[in-house]
Amino acid sequence: MIARVWEGKTKIEHSDTYTKIIQERDIPDYRKTEGFIKLTFLKRADNQFTYFKLLTFWNDLSVVKNFTGPNFEQAVSYKEDEKYLTDFPGNVIHYEVFAE
């Protein structure tokens, strides 16, 4: 199994809007991909920003590539994300899951 880790942040005033976008757009996109196993979406906030961390779990790297295309180490992004993410993440990190 492969774990894919993405991180991003928004200004605090965009937190609720971006959370809703994630719930309505991103999560369904992951779930409709064959070979997707599960996800954990985390967030925390300080006085200025909300920080997001996404862990997705996939059967294997070929499934990840089916979702992302050939540039699997690049973050999957949507045009609308540019309005909300302050430090637009370019890359993600992949880990082999060897124990649960």
Backbone as a ProteinNet text record, in pm:
[ID]
protein_1_A
[PRIMARY]
MIARVWEGKTKIEHSDTYTKIIQERDIPDYRKTEGFIKLTFLKRADNQFTYFKLLTFWNDLSVVKNFTGPNFEQAVSYKEDEKYLTDFPGNVIHYEVFAE
[TERTIARY]
85	0	89.1	42.4	115.4	36.5	106	49	103.9	15.6	51.5	19.6	116.5	100.1	108.6	5.7	-3	-23.4	35.4	15.8	-12.6	-98.1	-127.5	-178.5	-188.6	-243	-319.9	-419.7	-500.4	-495.9	-532	-553.6	-672.2	-671.3	-773.3	-914.2	-930.1	-1063.4	-1115.3	-1027.6	-1068.9	-1087.4	-1066	-1066.8	-1198.4	-1309.7	-1439.3	-1470.9	-1443.6	-1470.1	-1386	-1257	-1170.1	-1202.5	-1239.6	-1282	-1402.8	-1497.6	-1617.4	-1579.4	-1487.7	-1441.4	-1379.2	-1298.1	-1234.7	-1341.5	-1441	-1545.2	-1631.7	-1659.5	-1751.8	-1683.6	-1558.1	-1489.2	-1379.1	-1286.8	-1166.9	-1195.1	-1263.2	-1287	-1364.5	-1471.1	-1537.8	-1446.8	-1356.5	-1262.4	-1172.5	-1124.2	-1040.9	-1121.3	-1239.5	-1319.5	-1364.3	-1374.7	-1418.7	-1303.8	-1182.3	-1066.7	-1050.9	-1053.7	-1035.6	-896.7	-890.8	-763.8	-737	-821.4	-814.7	-865.3	-796.5	-835.7	-907.4	-841.2	-899.9	-821	-872	-800	-820.7	-728.7	-739.3	-702.2	-794.7	-769.7	-761	-652.1	-627.7	-621.3	-659.6	-639.1	-617.1	-542.8	-520.9	-508.3	-534.1	-530.7	-453.8	-393.5	-339.2	-413.5	-357.9	-428	-431.5	-344	-333.6	-374.5	-342.6	-357	-427.4	-485.4	-530.2	-439.8	-385.4	-291.7	-364.6	-353.1	-416.9	-310.3	-339.9	-254.3	-346.7	-317.9	-397.4	-311.9	-360.3	-297.5	-396.3	-358.1	-440.8	-368.3	-444.6	-389.5	-440.9	-348.6	-375.3	-319.6	-376.9	-328.3	-180.5	-139.6	0.6	27.3	151	191	122.8	91.9	23.7	-115.3	-181.8	-311.7	-296.6	-193.4	-166	-148.7	-72.3	-47.5	-175.7	-268.3	-398.4	-474.8	-458.4	-525.5	-454.6	-321.4	-245.3	-199.2	-182.8	-114	33.4	114.9	255	339.1	303.1	379.5	323.8	335.9	271.5	330	450.8	509.2	464.6	390.4	338.1	198.5	168	36.7	-71.4	-182.7	-299	-365.9	-392.2	-449.6	-563.7	-643.6	-756.2	-736	-784.1	-766.2	-814.7	-925.2	-983.5	-892.1	-804.7	-713.7	-624.1	-589.6	-500.5	-559.8	-693.2	-758.6	-743.7	-720.2	-724.8	-591.9	-511.8	-386.3	-279.7	-215.8	-115.2	21.5	59.3	184.6	146.2	130.7	78.9	178	135.3	227.1	256.6	383.5	421.2	432.5	482.3	506.7	438.2	422.1	372.4	479.6	460.9	556.1	482.2	547.5	489.7	568.3	495.3	554.7	495.8	576.6	526.2	475.1	352.2	295	336.8	408.9	454.7	390.4	314.5	243.8	127.2	21.7	-93.7	-129.9
-117.7	0	123.4	228.5	354.6	464	542.8	661.9	783.4	873.3	996.7	1112.1	1200.8	1309	1444.3	1524.9	1659.8	1757.7	1877.4	1982.8	2114.9	2195.1	2327.6	2416.8	2547.4	2637.8	2750.7	2799.7	2912.1	3020.6	3141.2	3245	3202.4	3240.4	3196.3	3230.8	3343.4	3383.4	3294.7	3215.3	3123.5	2980	2957	2821.2	2747.5	2807.8	2740.7	2714.8	2812.4	2796.8	2685.6	2684	2581.3	2442.9	2436.6	2309.1	2254.3	2339.3	2297.4	2249.3	2318.9	2277.1	2137.8	2115.4	1984	1875.8	1904.1	1804.8	1777	1879.5	1863.9	1826.9	1862.2	1838.7	1734.2	1756.1	1672.8	1530.7	1519.7	1387.8	1297.7	1345.1	1258.7	1217.7	1306.3	1270.4	1154.7	1158	1047.5	918.5	925.5	804.9	736.3	809.4	745.1	679.3	689.2	629.8	484.5	394.1	252.5	229.8	157.6	132.9	228.8	330.9	420.1	342.2	354.7	280.4	369.9	476.7	564.8	694	788.5	913.3	962.8	1045.6	1120.4	1263.8	1356	1497.6	1565.8	1636.3	1703.5	1854.7	1930.3	2075.4	2128.7	2237.3	2310	2456.8	2543	2686.1	2759.8	2870.3	2965.7	3097.1	3207.8	3335.3	3384.9	3334.3	3382	3282	3154.1	3053.5	2928.4	2856.1	2719.3	2628.9	2526.7	2432.8	2301.2	2251.7	2126.4	2021.1	1899	1785.5	1672.6	1617.7	1509.4	1385.3	1276.1	1146.3	1059.6	1016.3	924.2	791.2	686.4	551.3	480.4	416.4	355.8	213.6	130.4	-7.9	-15	64.6	65	191.3	208.8	330.4	342.9	231.7	240	302	276.6	337.1	487.9	528.1	670.8	737.9	674.4	730.8	738.3	645.8	654	777.9	815.2	933.9	1062.4	1062.4	1185.9	1209.2	1103.1	1112.3	1083.2	1101.2	1059.2	1135.6	1258.1	1337.6	1313.6	1190.8	1150.8	1217.8	1273.2	1341.8	1487.7	1532.9	1669.2	1668.4	1771.6	1782.9	1796.5	1728	1745.2	1874.7	1961.4	2090.1	2126.3	2217.2	2269.9	2420.5	2479.8	2623.5	2706.3	2665.7	2738.6	2741.5	2641	2635.4	2758.7	2814.8	2931.2	3049.8	3056.3	3165	3151.5	3029.5	3003.7	2962	2886.4	2837.4	2945.2	2973.1	3079.4	3030.6	2912	2851.2	2731.5	2753.9	2645.6	2530.3	2413	2299	2242.7	2228	2174.3	2023.5	1968.8	1825	1760.8	1631	1548.9	1445.3	1376.2	1273.2	1139.7	1035.1	900.6	812.9	729.6	634.4	496.2	395.8	259.7	229.4	184.1	148.3	4.4	-15.7	-150.6	-207.1	-125.2	-173.3	-78.8	-135.5	-55.6	-93.8
0	0	0	-67.1	-77.2	-5.2	75.3	137.1	63.4	28.5	-42.2	52.2	74.8	172.6	101.7	120.9	64.7	179.2	166	265.4	194.7	254.2	201.4	312.8	285.6	386.9	321.3	395	350.9	458.1	418.6	519.3	603.7	728.4	822.9	773	704.6	658.2	544.1	483.4	376.2	424.9	551.7	605.9	581.1	615.9	599.7	452.9	368.9	225.5	166.3	198.4	141	197.8	323.9	382.5	306.5	275.8	201.2	60.3	-4.4	-136.8	-129.4	-29.8	-11.5	3.8	86.8	113.3	-9.1	-87.2	-199.7	-331	-348.5	-475.5	-462.9	-371	-364.4	-315.6	-203.7	-145.8	-242.3	-305.8	-404.1	-520.8	-563.1	-670	-628.7	-506.3	-458.8	-453.7	-398.4	-375.3	-503.4	-612.4	-736.6	-813.5	-763	-828.9	-785.5	-881.5	-850	-791.2	-681.2	-613.3	-498.7	-484.5	-369.3	-248.3	-134.9	-15.5	85	127.5	228.7	233.8	311	331.5	472.8	514.5	639.2	605.6	629.4	604.8	740.2	762.8	890.2	867.8	970	963.7	1103.3	1108.1	1232.9	1195.5	1292	1263.9	1372.2	1331.4	1425.7	1401.3	1439.7	1423.1	1278.9	1193.8	1055.9	950	971.4	867.2	917.6	823.5	847.5	766.4	830.6	768.8	744.2	622.8	584.9	557.4	596.7	562.5	518.9	403.5	347.8	334.1	390	371.7	295.1	177.4	100.7	91.1	82.4	78.6	-45.4	-115.6	-246.2	-249.3	-335.2	-346.3	-380.5	-478.8	-521	-602.6	-643	-714.4	-851.2	-915.3	-1045.7	-1030	-917.9	-891.6	-871.4	-799	-779.9	-915.8	-1003.8	-1136.8	-1219.3	-1198.7	-1266.6	-1222.6	-1097.4	-1044.7	-1088.9	-1083.1	-1102.9	-1245.7	-1321.9	-1449.4	-1427.6	-1531.9	-1523.8	-1420.9	-1389.2	-1291.1	-1151.1	-1102.8	-978.3	-854.8	-864.8	-749.6	-740.3	-838	-839.6	-775.8	-699.8	-637	-743.6	-722.7	-808.6	-765.4	-861.5	-824.8	-918.5	-871.9	-946.2	-956.3	-1062.8	-1086.1	-966.2	-908.5	-795.4	-672.7	-657.9	-544.1	-535.1	-648.4	-650.4	-574.2	-564.1	-491.7	-340.8	-292.7	-149.6	-87.8	-158.8	-101.8	-107.9	4.8	8.6	-36.9	1.4	-44.1	-127.7	-256.2	-339.3	-343.5	-296.5	-289.7	-427.3	-456.7	-586.2	-586.1	-477.5	-472.8	-354	-364.7	-255.4	-223.9	-113.1	-72.7	-67.2	-113	-109.7	-13.1	58.3	151.3	124.1	142.1	142.4	282.5	292.4	422	450.1	558.4	589.6	715.4	788.3	906	936.4	993.6	1037.4	1178
[MASK]
++++++++++++++++++++++++++++++++++++++++++++++++++++++++++++++++++++++++++++++++++++++++++++++++++++

